[in-house]
XYZ file of C-alpha atoms in Angstrom:
426
model
C -30.012 35.405 15.635
C -28.042 38.426 16.804
C -29.989 40.842 18.971
C -30.628 44.463 18.010
C -30.747 46.702 21.066
C -31.032 50.395 21.756
C -28.348 52.005 23.914
C -30.666 52.259 26.931
C -31.486 48.542 26.715
C -27.992 47.346 27.604
C -25.394 48.631 30.061
C -21.784 49.038 29.027
C -20.745 46.248 31.385
C -23.093 43.856 29.591
C -22.015 44.632 26.027
C -19.263 42.019 26.006
C -20.934 39.735 28.546
C -20.816 36.089 27.539
C -22.097 32.707 28.617
C -19.549 31.312 31.055
C -18.283 27.696 31.185
C -20.035 25.483 33.728
C -16.984 23.650 35.040
C -14.435 24.443 37.728
C -11.458 25.514 35.645
C -9.464 26.770 38.638
C -9.313 23.501 40.566
C -8.755 21.373 37.450
C -5.795 23.528 36.440
C -4.345 23.570 39.973
C -4.315 19.772 39.982
C -2.627 19.632 36.579
C 0.081 22.109 37.611
C 0.837 20.223 40.815
C 1.034 16.931 38.942
C 3.507 18.361 36.433
C 5.602 19.827 39.246
C 5.828 16.453 40.944
C 6.082 14.063 38.005
C 7.662 16.149 35.257
C 7.820 14.522 31.840
C 5.792 11.482 32.879
C 2.829 13.742 33.713
C 3.151 15.428 30.317
C 3.098 12.066 28.512
C 0.019 11.034 30.515
C -1.851 14.257 29.737
C -0.896 14.086 26.087
C -2.430 10.627 25.858
C -5.493 11.706 27.850
C -6.251 15.069 26.213
C -4.641 14.851 22.778
C -5.303 11.157 22.162
C -1.726 10.304 21.209
C 1.041 8.324 22.904
C 4.347 10.088 22.346
C 7.829 8.594 22.643
C 9.502 12.010 22.932
C 8.390 15.569 23.563
C 10.800 17.686 21.537
C 10.346 18.355 17.839
C 13.454 17.301 15.918
C 15.337 19.282 13.296
C 14.321 16.616 10.782
C 10.630 17.218 11.523
C 11.071 20.947 10.997
C 12.966 20.465 7.728
C 10.313 18.030 6.510
C 7.552 20.533 7.302
C 9.392 23.231 5.368
C 9.940 20.964 2.371
C 6.270 19.965 2.248
C 4.896 23.491 2.691
C 3.313 25.180 -0.311
C 5.752 27.783 -1.717
C 2.958 30.361 -1.807
C 2.283 29.963 1.910
C 5.987 30.168 2.744
C 6.125 33.388 0.747
C 3.173 34.806 2.700
C 4.713 33.744 6.024
C 7.930 35.538 5.117
C 5.990 38.616 4.002
C 4.062 38.694 7.277
C 7.258 38.171 9.272
C 8.917 41.099 7.470
C 5.971 43.388 8.281
C 5.941 42.290 11.914
C 9.689 42.903 12.225
C 9.378 46.336 10.602
C 6.707 47.412 13.093
C 8.283 45.908 16.207
C 11.809 47.126 15.528
C 10.445 50.631 16.175
C 9.666 49.539 19.745
C 13.268 48.807 20.735
C 14.330 50.765 23.813
C 17.830 52.053 24.480
C 19.817 52.028 27.691
C 20.817 55.434 29.030
C 23.447 56.959 31.293
C 23.402 60.263 33.200
C 26.691 61.886 34.192
C 26.074 64.571 36.786
C 28.296 66.958 38.660
C 30.719 65.878 41.370
C 31.170 62.303 40.179
C 27.581 61.043 40.102
C 26.720 58.456 37.503
C 23.255 56.953 37.067
C 21.814 54.838 34.333
C 19.401 52.217 33.139
C 20.225 49.078 31.196
C 17.730 47.350 28.932
C 18.187 43.597 29.116
C 16.225 40.774 27.481
C 14.800 37.975 29.580
C 17.053 34.910 29.339
C 14.382 32.527 28.108
C 10.914 33.231 26.732
C 8.184 30.596 26.562
C 5.651 30.758 23.763
C 2.313 28.955 23.940
C 0.749 28.288 20.537
C -2.827 26.938 20.517
C -3.961 23.787 18.784
C -7.348 22.184 19.273
C -10.176 23.616 17.174
C -7.734 25.714 15.134
C -4.013 26.043 14.575
C -2.381 29.450 14.454
C 0.989 29.924 12.717
C 0.232 33.641 12.897
C 0.559 33.465 16.689
C 4.038 32.005 16.301
C 5.170 35.011 14.286
C 3.450 37.548 16.539
C 4.986 36.172 19.725
C 8.403 34.915 18.675
C 9.525 37.821 16.481
C 9.255 40.512 19.224
C 11.150 38.187 21.583
C 13.949 37.812 19.066
C 14.054 41.559 18.379
C 14.337 42.106 22.143
C 17.433 39.891 22.093
C 16.146 36.850 23.999
C 18.906 34.223 23.881
C 16.371 31.386 23.777
C 12.736 31.182 22.687
C 10.970 27.949 23.629
C 7.636 26.986 22.085
C 4.978 24.533 23.251
C 2.029 23.438 21.131
C -0.345 20.443 21.208
C 0.365 17.551 18.820
C -2.242 16.130 16.488
C -3.632 12.604 16.683
C -0.682 11.473 14.566
C 1.784 12.749 17.153
C 2.997 15.517 14.872
C 2.840 19.277 15.063
C 0.960 21.085 12.307
C 3.553 21.722 9.536
C 2.420 25.346 9.183
C 3.248 25.904 12.857
C 6.720 24.440 12.363
C 7.308 26.527 9.238
C 6.338 29.712 11.067
C 8.566 28.758 14.008
C 11.520 28.279 11.685
C 10.952 31.652 10.013
C 10.508 33.408 13.366
C 13.680 31.887 14.838
C 12.180 29.714 17.589
C 14.986 27.736 19.239
C 13.205 24.684 20.702
C 9.724 23.251 20.146
C 7.833 20.772 22.326
C 4.730 18.702 21.627
C 2.629 19.570 24.620
C -0.392 21.806 25.095
C -2.968 22.870 27.647
C -2.415 23.833 31.270
C 0.254 21.126 31.517
C 2.381 22.940 28.935
C 2.177 26.180 30.914
C 3.169 24.294 34.078
C 6.146 22.755 32.280
C 7.340 26.166 31.098
C 6.968 27.626 34.581
C 8.605 24.868 36.615
C 10.615 22.902 34.077
C 10.736 19.147 33.556
C 13.465 16.682 32.599
C 13.047 17.739 28.962
C 11.435 21.181 28.938
C 13.447 24.067 30.438
C 11.784 26.558 32.738
C 11.406 30.043 31.281
C 11.289 33.584 32.611
C 8.162 34.709 30.774
C 5.214 32.888 29.190
C 3.317 34.535 26.351
C 0.670 33.532 23.859
C -3.080 32.950 23.726
C -4.989 29.832 24.705
C -8.286 28.474 25.964
C -9.769 28.922 29.441
C -7.447 26.254 30.905
C -4.332 27.879 29.444
C -5.410 31.322 30.664
C -6.076 29.978 34.151
C -2.729 28.167 34.204
C -0.912 31.387 33.289
C -2.766 33.125 36.090
C -1.750 30.462 38.612
C 1.964 30.368 37.687
C 2.306 34.153 37.635
C 4.855 35.082 40.277
C 6.982 32.041 39.556
C 7.325 33.445 36.045
C 6.077 36.554 34.300
C 3.227 36.389 31.796
C 2.024 38.680 29.050
C -1.647 38.912 30.038
C -4.715 36.893 31.015
C -6.470 36.969 27.670
C -10.111 36.007 27.466
C -12.106 34.932 24.415
C -11.739 37.128 21.348
C -13.895 40.220 20.899
C -14.565 42.822 18.242
C -16.445 46.102 18.373
C -17.343 47.751 15.075
C -18.449 51.367 14.979
C -20.205 51.974 11.656
C -22.272 54.700 10.045
C -25.241 54.366 7.693
C -23.025 54.317 4.598
C -21.262 51.113 5.660
C -21.708 47.917 3.663
C -23.689 45.323 5.680
C -22.010 42.450 3.820
C -18.591 43.683 4.920
C -19.700 44.324 8.494
C -21.231 40.867 8.866
C -18.065 39.261 7.517
C -15.923 41.235 9.978
C -18.149 40.271 12.918
C -17.926 36.614 11.923
C -14.151 36.797 11.632
C -14.092 36.903 15.427
C -17.201 34.821 16.115
C -15.637 31.796 14.409
C -12.757 31.797 16.922
C -14.674 30.521 19.910
C -18.215 29.929 21.139
C -17.402 32.432 23.895
C -16.186 35.114 21.468
C -18.085 38.403 21.355
C -18.898 40.304 18.172
C -20.669 43.650 18.581
C -21.736 46.333 16.119
C -22.559 49.873 17.262
C -24.274 52.030 14.645
C -26.383 55.151 14.353
C -28.588 53.511 11.700
C -31.409 51.124 12.596
C -31.766 50.280 8.907
C -28.121 49.198 8.758
C -28.588 47.162 11.937
C -31.395 45.164 10.317
C -29.421 44.609 7.127
C -26.417 43.310 9.100
C -28.715 41.033 11.095
C -30.049 39.570 7.842
C -26.589 39.276 6.339
C -25.288 37.363 9.328
C -28.055 34.818 8.855
C -27.038 34.437 5.227
C -23.292 34.123 5.881
C -23.183 31.893 8.963
C -24.340 28.665 7.206
C -21.606 29.174 4.596
C -18.768 29.023 7.143
C -16.698 25.908 7.822
C -16.883 26.779 11.518
C -20.562 27.676 11.340
C -21.490 25.869 14.559
C -18.968 27.895 16.574
C -19.940 31.155 14.870
C -23.640 30.476 15.351
C -23.179 29.886 19.073
C -21.027 33.003 19.471
C -23.415 35.264 17.562
C -26.580 33.945 19.226
C -25.196 33.928 22.781
C -22.815 36.871 22.823
C -23.396 38.949 19.674
C -25.174 42.306 19.778
C -26.067 45.197 17.513
C -26.505 48.417 19.465
C -28.274 51.386 17.891
C -27.140 54.794 19.169
C -28.182 58.355 18.435
C -24.899 59.383 16.798
C -21.291 58.295 16.275
C -20.096 60.344 19.228
C -22.187 58.151 21.496
C -20.673 55.103 19.781
C -17.161 56.352 20.572
C -18.162 56.872 24.204
C -19.398 53.287 24.396
C -16.148 52.044 22.884
C -14.069 53.881 25.455
C -16.201 52.505 28.271
C -15.761 48.856 27.274
C -12.163 49.048 25.930
C -12.497 46.405 23.192
C -9.736 44.083 22.060
C -10.355 44.934 18.392
C -12.033 48.167 17.315
C -13.047 48.873 13.726
C -14.022 52.437 12.782
C -16.024 51.998 9.582
C -16.530 55.645 8.719
C -15.389 58.008 5.964
C -12.908 60.007 8.044
C -11.629 57.575 10.707
C -8.617 59.698 11.666
C -11.043 62.380 12.854
C -12.055 59.971 15.621
C -8.681 58.404 16.417
C -7.656 61.007 18.997
C -10.936 60.385 20.838
C -10.190 56.667 21.272
C -8.568 56.173 24.670
C -9.025 52.474 25.344
C -8.665 49.731 22.730
C -6.221 46.926 22.025
C -5.870 47.595 18.305
C -7.776 50.055 16.110
C -8.610 49.414 12.446
C -9.325 52.605 10.559
C -11.717 53.050 7.665
C -13.836 50.867 5.423
C -10.930 48.929 3.907
C -9.218 47.690 7.051
C -10.800 44.447 8.290
C -9.497 43.125 11.577
C -8.136 40.064 9.736
C -5.395 42.310 8.322
C -4.081 42.709 11.844
C -4.306 39.006 12.555
C -1.999 38.067 9.729
C -0.149 40.574 7.611
C -0.231 44.250 8.565
C 2.538 44.176 11.197
C 1.101 45.378 14.544
C 0.726 42.595 17.080
C -2.429 40.522 17.322
C -1.918 39.389 20.927
C -4.131 41.969 22.593
C -5.745 42.798 25.945
C -9.341 41.573 26.268
C -12.273 41.901 28.680
C -11.770 45.615 29.232
C -8.115 45.305 30.237
C -7.111 47.655 27.395
C -7.941 50.361 29.942
C -4.596 49.626 31.606
C -2.623 47.180 29.469
C -1.138 47.028 25.995
C -0.664 44.760 22.994
C 2.218 42.315 23.124
C 5.438 44.076 22.137
C 9.204 44.032 22.409
C 8.710 45.539 25.882
C 7.261 42.229 27.050
C 10.613 40.517 26.580
C 12.875 43.015 28.280
C 13.560 44.083 31.807
C 15.201 47.225 33.087
C 18.166 47.301 35.469
C 19.228 50.584 36.991
C 22.560 51.500 38.508
C 24.031 54.321 40.582
C 27.570 55.524 41.325
C 28.505 58.302 43.765
C 32.002 59.610 44.376
C 33.125 60.237 47.951
C 32.492 63.965 47.750
C 29.118 63.449 46.118
C 28.032 61.206 48.986
C 29.299 63.685 51.560
C 27.155 66.400 49.948
C 23.896 64.502 50.501
C 24.597 62.080 53.371
C 22.925 64.207 56.044
C 19.845 64.690 53.880
C 19.574 60.945 53.327
C 19.949 60.322 57.055
C 17.305 62.936 57.891
C 14.864 61.334 55.429
C 15.563 57.853 56.839
C 14.927 58.980 60.410
C 11.581 60.428 59.335
C 10.649 56.880 58.356
C 12.000 55.462 61.612
C 14.819 53.593 59.875
C 17.870 54.521 61.878
C 20.087 51.838 60.314
C 19.430 53.442 56.951
C 20.438 56.788 58.434
C 23.626 55.356 59.921
C 24.547 53.752 56.594
C 24.344 57.140 54.893
C 26.697 58.945 57.288
C 29.010 56.201 58.558
C 31.640 56.759 55.846
C 32.059 60.446 56.663
C 32.105 59.663 60.384
C 34.971 57.240 59.816
C 36.985 60.038 58.268
C 36.557 62.107 61.390
């Protein structure tokens, strides 16, 4: 049963605390990465048989497999996928940056070019759940950024096939190549390349503890979006909120993972008790009730505060991945929110809207990292290149100043480089 606590009974650092895995993820992942680096495809086939329970003859998904998935997909679901994709494109197209150029006096030209990364790698989870929504959320911003190639990796099922919904989403999002491999080994393949899988410039997408650790270990060889931990939701609710709705929203995250954290902060002890009761009623009705039960019992909390202002302060301290403001006038509080991955405003905006259909990205910073990082966006798939041009007279105007500055840093070769052209003229 979820715990009800008063504000002084739990510190902010403990609000999203969770039971940690009891195995050495770091060393296991390091071994997997090294094996993939050395053995390439053969290591991937071995891990696929070991972890996914299937012996593959090839790693890449064929065009025929994609077309078959599309033909077998329910028309209603294809319609919803296209609707979601349109909303995601609409939102993310607003994020596109433009290059700029500055023309100054005396023949000085400076500028910045916005360039997409050459190849983006997208990890899509399998395992306990399959997420076509993650395909849309990760691939569409990459395509809007102008990435020439988007490569996707995802674990196969026991039948050696990729979930048809994943393939349908990949087709709609414009993914260029798809490979049947998951786990830390898939991240290693994207980072270092194998005989079949090309190496990429950036790896994005959520995954389990092994995937997150693998992304951490390959960072530097490639870029990554973030080290995302288990999912988390913080709901700030007043006494007028519906406990049935709040319990359902908490469980929408609890069913993700046994390590997920679902927390309610309210100024009403009566509401806290009603939500506690409602959770007990709803959990047995879920298909993933065992996962939700473990998440709620181990990591769930209801925190009773004196007023909503205190609730907002708590939210800013812990910087939640998902924040729901279940109050009458949510926009009155929006300017006070400084740290959150994604904010859901009002009583009719469940977090699930953001997961699937609304348009803003659902790949979000977790574990307090919203204090300094952002949701996945078009920015994740671009890089900036700057350039400078000085005419001869423009250089002559500033050469001595550059040399003076360089000498202050003890870099006399820098100083010489600044003035050598004018000295040659003399």
